Coordinates of C-alpha atoms and ligand atoms in Angstrom, one line a residue:
M11 CA 6.9 35.8 5.0
F12 CA 7.5 37.6 8.3
L13 CA 7.8 41.4 8.6
F14 CA 9.7 43.0 11.4
K15 CA 10.2 46.6 12.3
T16 CA 12.2 46.4 15.4
E17 CA 15.6 44.8 16.2
L18 CA 14.1 43.0 19.2
A19 CA 11.4 41.3 17.2
L20 CA 13.8 40.4 14.4
R21 CA 16.3 38.9 16.8
Q22 CA 13.7 36.9 18.7
H23 CA 12.7 35.4 15.3
L24 CA 16.1 34.8 13.8
D25 CA 17.5 33.3 17.0
K26 CA 15.1 30.4 16.4
I27 CA 16.4 29.7 12.8
S28 CA 19.1 27.1 13.1
S29 CA 18.3 24.7 10.2
K30 CA 19.6 27.0 7.5
P31 CA 22.3 29.7 7.1
I32 CA 20.9 33.2 7.1
G33 CA 21.3 35.1 3.8
F34 CA 20.9 38.8 3.9
V35 CA 20.0 41.3 1.1
P36 CA 20.1 44.9 2.2
T37 CA 18.1 47.3 0.0
M38 CA 16.7 50.8 -0.1
G39 CA 13.4 49.5 -1.6
A40 CA 11.8 50.4 -4.9
L41 CA 12.6 46.8 -5.7
H42 CA 13.3 45.6 -9.2
R43 CA 14.8 42.6 -11.0
G44 CA 18.3 43.5 -9.8
H45 CA 17.2 43.1 -6.2
E46 CA 15.2 40.0 -7.1
S47 CA 18.4 38.4 -8.4
L48 CA 20.1 38.9 -5.0
I49 CA 17.2 37.2 -3.2
E50 CA 17.3 34.4 -5.7
A51 CA 21.1 34.0 -5.2
S52 CA 20.5 33.7 -1.5
K53 CA 17.7 31.1 -1.9
D54 CA 19.8 29.2 -4.4
R55 CA 22.5 28.8 -1.7
G56 CA 19.9 27.3 0.6
C57 CA 19.7 30.3 2.9
Y58 CA 16.9 31.5 5.1
T59 CA 16.6 34.8 3.3
V60 CA 16.2 38.2 5.0
A61 CA 15.8 41.4 3.0
S62 CA 15.9 44.8 4.5
I63 CA 14.1 47.9 3.2
F64 CA 15.6 51.0 4.6
V65 CA 16.3 54.3 2.8
N66 CA 19.4 55.3 4.7
P67 CA 19.6 59.0 5.2
T68 CA 23.3 59.1 6.1
Q69 CA 24.4 57.9 2.7
F70 CA 22.7 60.7 0.8
N71 CA 25.1 63.5 0.2
D72 CA 22.4 65.4 -1.6
K73 CA 19.2 66.1 0.5
S74 CA 16.9 66.5 -2.5
D75 CA 18.1 63.0 -3.8
L76 CA 16.9 61.6 -0.4
E77 CA 13.6 63.4 -0.7
K78 CA 13.1 62.2 -4.3
Y79 CA 14.2 58.6 -3.7
P80 CA 11.3 56.4 -4.8
R81 CA 9.4 54.7 -1.9
T82 CA 7.1 51.8 -2.9
V83 CA 6.9 49.7 0.2
D84 CA 3.6 47.9 -0.6
A85 CA 4.7 46.8 -4.0
D86 CA 8.1 45.8 -2.5
L87 CA 6.5 43.6 0.1
E88 CA 4.4 42.0 -2.6
L89 CA 7.4 41.3 -4.8
L90 CA 9.3 39.8 -1.8
Y91 CA 6.4 37.6 -0.8
H92 CA 6.0 36.3 -4.4
I93 CA 9.7 35.6 -4.8
G94 CA 9.7 33.6 -1.6
C95 CA 11.7 35.8 0.7
D96 CA 11.5 34.5 4.2
A97 CA 11.6 37.6 6.3
V98 CA 11.7 41.4 5.7
F99 CA 13.2 44.0 8.0
C100 CA 11.8 47.5 7.6
P101 CA 13.1 49.5 10.5
A102 CA 12.5 53.2 11.2
V103 CA 15.4 55.6 11.1
S104 CA 15.2 55.9 15.0
E105 CA 15.6 52.1 15.2
V106 CA 18.7 52.0 13.1
Y107 CA 20.3 55.1 14.5
K108 CA 19.6 54.4 18.2
E109 CA 21.9 56.5 20.3
G110 CA 25.4 55.0 20.2
K111 CA 24.4 52.0 18.2
A112 CA 25.6 53.0 14.8
P113 CA 29.0 54.7 14.8
V114 CA 30.7 55.2 11.5
P115 CA 33.1 52.3 11.4
N116 CA 36.8 53.1 11.6
V117 CA 38.0 51.5 8.3
D118 CA 41.0 52.4 6.3
L119 CA 39.7 52.6 2.7
G120 CA 43.0 53.8 1.1
H121 CA 42.4 55.3 -2.3
L122 CA 38.8 53.9 -2.4
G123 CA 37.9 56.5 0.2
N124 CA 38.6 59.4 -2.1
T125 CA 38.3 58.4 -5.8
L126 CA 35.3 57.9 -8.2
E127 CA 32.1 57.7 -6.2
A128 CA 33.8 58.8 -3.0
A129 CA 35.1 61.9 -4.8
F130 CA 31.7 62.9 -6.2
R131 CA 29.6 61.9 -3.3
K132 CA 31.3 63.2 -0.2
G133 CA 30.4 61.2 2.9
H134 CA 28.4 58.6 0.9
F135 CA 30.5 55.6 1.8
E136 CA 30.8 56.6 5.5
G137 CA 27.0 56.4 5.5
V138 CA 26.9 53.1 3.6
M139 CA 29.4 51.5 6.0
Q140 CA 27.5 52.9 9.0
V141 CA 24.2 51.3 7.9
V142 CA 25.6 48.0 6.6
A143 CA 27.6 47.5 9.8
R144 CA 24.6 48.2 11.9
L145 CA 22.3 46.0 9.8
L146 CA 24.9 43.2 9.9
D147 CA 25.0 43.5 13.7
M148 CA 21.2 43.2 13.9
V149 CA 20.7 40.4 11.3
R150 CA 23.9 38.5 11.9
P151 CA 23.8 36.6 8.6
Q152 CA 26.3 34.0 7.4
M153 CA 26.0 35.3 3.8
L154 CA 25.6 38.9 2.5
F155 CA 24.5 39.4 -1.1
M156 CA 25.4 42.6 -2.9
G157 CA 25.3 43.7 -6.5
Q158 CA 28.3 44.4 -8.7
K159 CA 26.3 47.3 -10.1
D160 CA 27.7 49.3 -7.1
L161 CA 31.2 48.0 -7.5
Q162 CA 33.0 50.5 -5.3
Q163 CA 30.5 49.9 -2.6
L164 CA 31.0 46.2 -2.8
T165 CA 34.7 46.5 -2.5
I166 CA 34.5 48.9 0.4
I167 CA 32.1 46.6 2.3
Q168 CA 34.6 43.8 1.7
H169 CA 37.3 46.0 3.3
M170 CA 35.0 46.8 6.2
I171 CA 34.2 43.1 6.8
Q172 CA 37.8 42.2 6.8
Q173 CA 39.1 45.1 8.9
L174 CA 36.3 44.8 11.5
G175 CA 36.6 41.0 11.6
I176 CA 32.8 40.5 10.8
E177 CA 32.1 36.8 10.2
V178 CA 30.1 36.9 7.0
D179 CA 30.7 35.8 3.4
L180 CA 30.1 38.6 0.9
I181 CA 28.7 37.2 -2.3
P182 CA 28.9 39.5 -5.3
C183 CA 26.0 39.2 -7.8
P184 CA 26.2 40.2 -11.5
I185 CA 24.4 43.3 -12.9
V186 CA 20.9 42.8 -14.1
R187 CA 20.1 44.9 -17.2
Q188 CA 17.0 45.9 -19.2
S189 CA 16.8 44.5 -22.8
S190 CA 18.3 47.9 -24.0
G191 CA 21.3 47.2 -21.9
L192 CA 20.5 49.8 -19.3
A193 CA 21.5 48.6 -15.8
I194 CA 18.3 48.4 -13.8
S195 CA 18.2 50.9 -10.9
S196 CA 15.5 52.3 -8.6
R197 CA 16.5 55.7 -9.9
N198 CA 15.5 54.7 -13.5
S199 CA 11.8 55.5 -12.7
R200 CA 12.8 59.2 -12.5
L201 CA 14.4 59.3 -16.0
D202 CA 12.5 61.8 -18.2
E203 CA 11.3 61.5 -21.8
E204 CA 14.2 63.4 -23.2
V205 CA 16.8 61.1 -21.9
L206 CA 15.0 57.7 -21.9
P207 CA 15.6 57.0 -25.6
H208 CA 19.3 57.6 -25.1
V209 CA 20.3 56.0 -21.7
H210 CA 21.1 52.7 -23.5
L211 CA 24.2 54.6 -24.6
L212 CA 25.8 54.0 -21.3
H213 CA 25.8 50.3 -21.9
D214 CA 26.7 50.7 -25.6
T215 CA 29.7 52.8 -24.5
L216 CA 30.9 50.1 -22.0
M217 CA 30.4 47.4 -24.7
Y218 CA 32.5 49.5 -27.1
C219 CA 35.2 49.8 -24.5
R220 CA 35.2 46.0 -24.1
Q221 CA 35.3 45.4 -27.9
Q222 CA 38.1 47.9 -28.4
F223 CA 40.1 47.3 -25.3
S224 CA 42.8 45.0 -26.6
E225 CA 43.5 47.2 -29.7
T226 CA 43.4 50.7 -28.4
P227 CA 45.5 52.5 -25.8
I228 CA 43.5 53.5 -22.7
S229 CA 43.8 57.3 -23.2
A230 CA 42.5 57.1 -26.8
L231 CA 39.8 54.7 -25.8
K232 CA 38.7 57.0 -23.0
E233 CA 38.5 59.9 -25.4
E234 CA 36.4 57.9 -27.9
A235 CA 34.1 56.6 -25.2
C236 CA 33.5 60.0 -23.7
K237 CA 32.5 61.3 -27.2
K238 CA 29.8 58.7 -27.4
L239 CA 28.2 60.2 -24.3
D240 CA 28.6 63.8 -25.4
L241 CA 25.0 64.8 -25.6
P242 CA 23.4 68.0 -24.1
F243 CA 21.4 66.2 -21.5
F244 CA 24.3 64.0 -20.3
K245 CA 26.9 65.2 -17.9
L246 CA 29.7 62.7 -17.6
E247 CA 31.3 62.7 -14.1
Y248 CA 33.9 60.1 -14.8
L249 CA 34.8 57.3 -17.1
E250 CA 37.8 55.2 -16.0
F251 CA 39.5 51.9 -16.5
L252 CA 40.3 50.2 -13.3
N253 CA 42.3 47.2 -12.1
A254 CA 39.3 44.9 -11.3
Q255 CA 41.1 43.6 -8.2
D256 CA 41.7 46.8 -6.2
L257 CA 39.9 49.4 -8.3
T258 CA 43.0 51.5 -8.9
I259 CA 42.7 53.8 -12.0
L260 CA 44.8 52.5 -14.9
S261 CA 46.6 54.7 -17.4
S262 CA 48.0 51.9 -19.5
H263 CA 47.3 48.3 -20.5
G264 CA 50.2 46.6 -18.9
D265 CA 49.2 47.6 -15.4
A266 CA 46.6 45.0 -14.7
D267 CA 45.4 41.5 -15.8
N268 CA 41.8 42.2 -15.1
V269 CA 40.2 45.5 -16.1
V270 CA 36.8 47.0 -15.4
A271 CA 35.4 50.2 -17.1
V272 CA 33.3 52.3 -14.8
L273 CA 31.3 55.4 -15.4
A274 CA 28.9 57.9 -13.7
V275 CA 26.6 60.1 -15.8
W276 CA 24.0 62.6 -15.0
A277 CA 21.0 62.1 -17.4
N278 CA 19.3 65.5 -16.8
D279 CA 18.7 65.3 -13.0
V280 CA 19.2 61.6 -12.5
R281 CA 22.6 60.2 -11.7
L282 CA 23.4 56.8 -13.2
I283 CA 26.4 54.5 -12.6
D284 CA 27.4 51.5 -14.5
N285 CA 30.4 49.2 -15.1
M286 CA 31.6 46.3 -17.2
L287 CA 34.5 44.0 -17.1
V288 CA 36.5 44.7 -20.3
H289 CA 39.4 42.3 -19.9
G290 CA 40.0 39.2 -17.8
K291 CA 37.8 38.3 -14.8
F292 CA 36.6 39.6 -11.5
Ligands
AMP18 P1 19.9 49.7 -3.5 O1 18.5 49.3 -3.1 O2 20.0 50.5 -4.7 O3 20.7 50.2 -2.3 O4 20.5 48.3 -3.9 C1 20.5 47.2 -3.0 C2 21.4 46.1 -3.6 O5 20.9 45.7 -4.9 C3 22.9 46.6 -3.8 O6 23.7 45.5 -3.4 C4 23.0 46.8 -5.3 O7 24.3 46.7 -5.8 C5 22.0 45.8 -5.8 N1 21.6 46.1 -7.2 C6 21.0 47.3 -7.5 N2 20.7 47.3 -8.8 C7 21.2 46.1 -9.3 C8 21.2 45.5 -10.6 N3 20.7 46.1 -11.7 N4 21.8 44.3 -10.7 C9 22.3 43.7 -9.7 N5 22.3 44.2 -8.4 C10 21.7 45.4 -8.2

């Protein structure tokens, strides 16, 4: 496995790879089975697989979240080596944000730019687009692997790729969960003892939404679902039913063939997001 810290060294290496398509998995490190599944998806497609580890400061709307973000580079490199990742890119902030090299892309996000995650995390997606556009420019992959766990991010990056005419196939990868149902996240390591026995309720609630979806009006289902998360250490930011194709918020059943339920919850001081298809397909 090769490790690169600069754009120049990365490019000199990747320019020599011609026998396989390049598959790229951007991450912020603190790697877990969710990230592993993206690397595996890339390898399964026969790609020369490049992962990046970069905690991107511009996508953190909350400074203390950036400071507290887990950093486990040695363990990450070991995991990537064992799983058979071909190359890892770990640039410094100064390498990514070289003067003039990483403008915020000019992309029309429509409603996606101001609802759900965008409403609660101001500036977050501008930072995500900025870093993903810059990384794509450096890595120049044929395939980009991203998780459905961050559904709005995935959809926004798809818009960005289309609008900027970037030649890359975005491959969505399913959510990997713990046996309790909790979606695996780097932030889970910060969950405290009070909330840990209860965080499976996020998944339970989404499952309930899926089971009840065809029999219950959306407004009533939303009310019941919110009740399930009504505990003193949870603060629900949103729970919505969306058209799975364009992520518009639904108020009634007839408005979409494919429906995904999404939620964001603070579990004490850790913010968790999750989603589940409750009707139809992605
Ligand atoms: P992050 O390191 O949190 O920025 O995530 C890097 C990539 O891993 C993103 O495309 C995420 O959507 C994806 N990812 C994170 N957690 C999971 C999970 N539990 N299952 C599948 N993909 C995930």
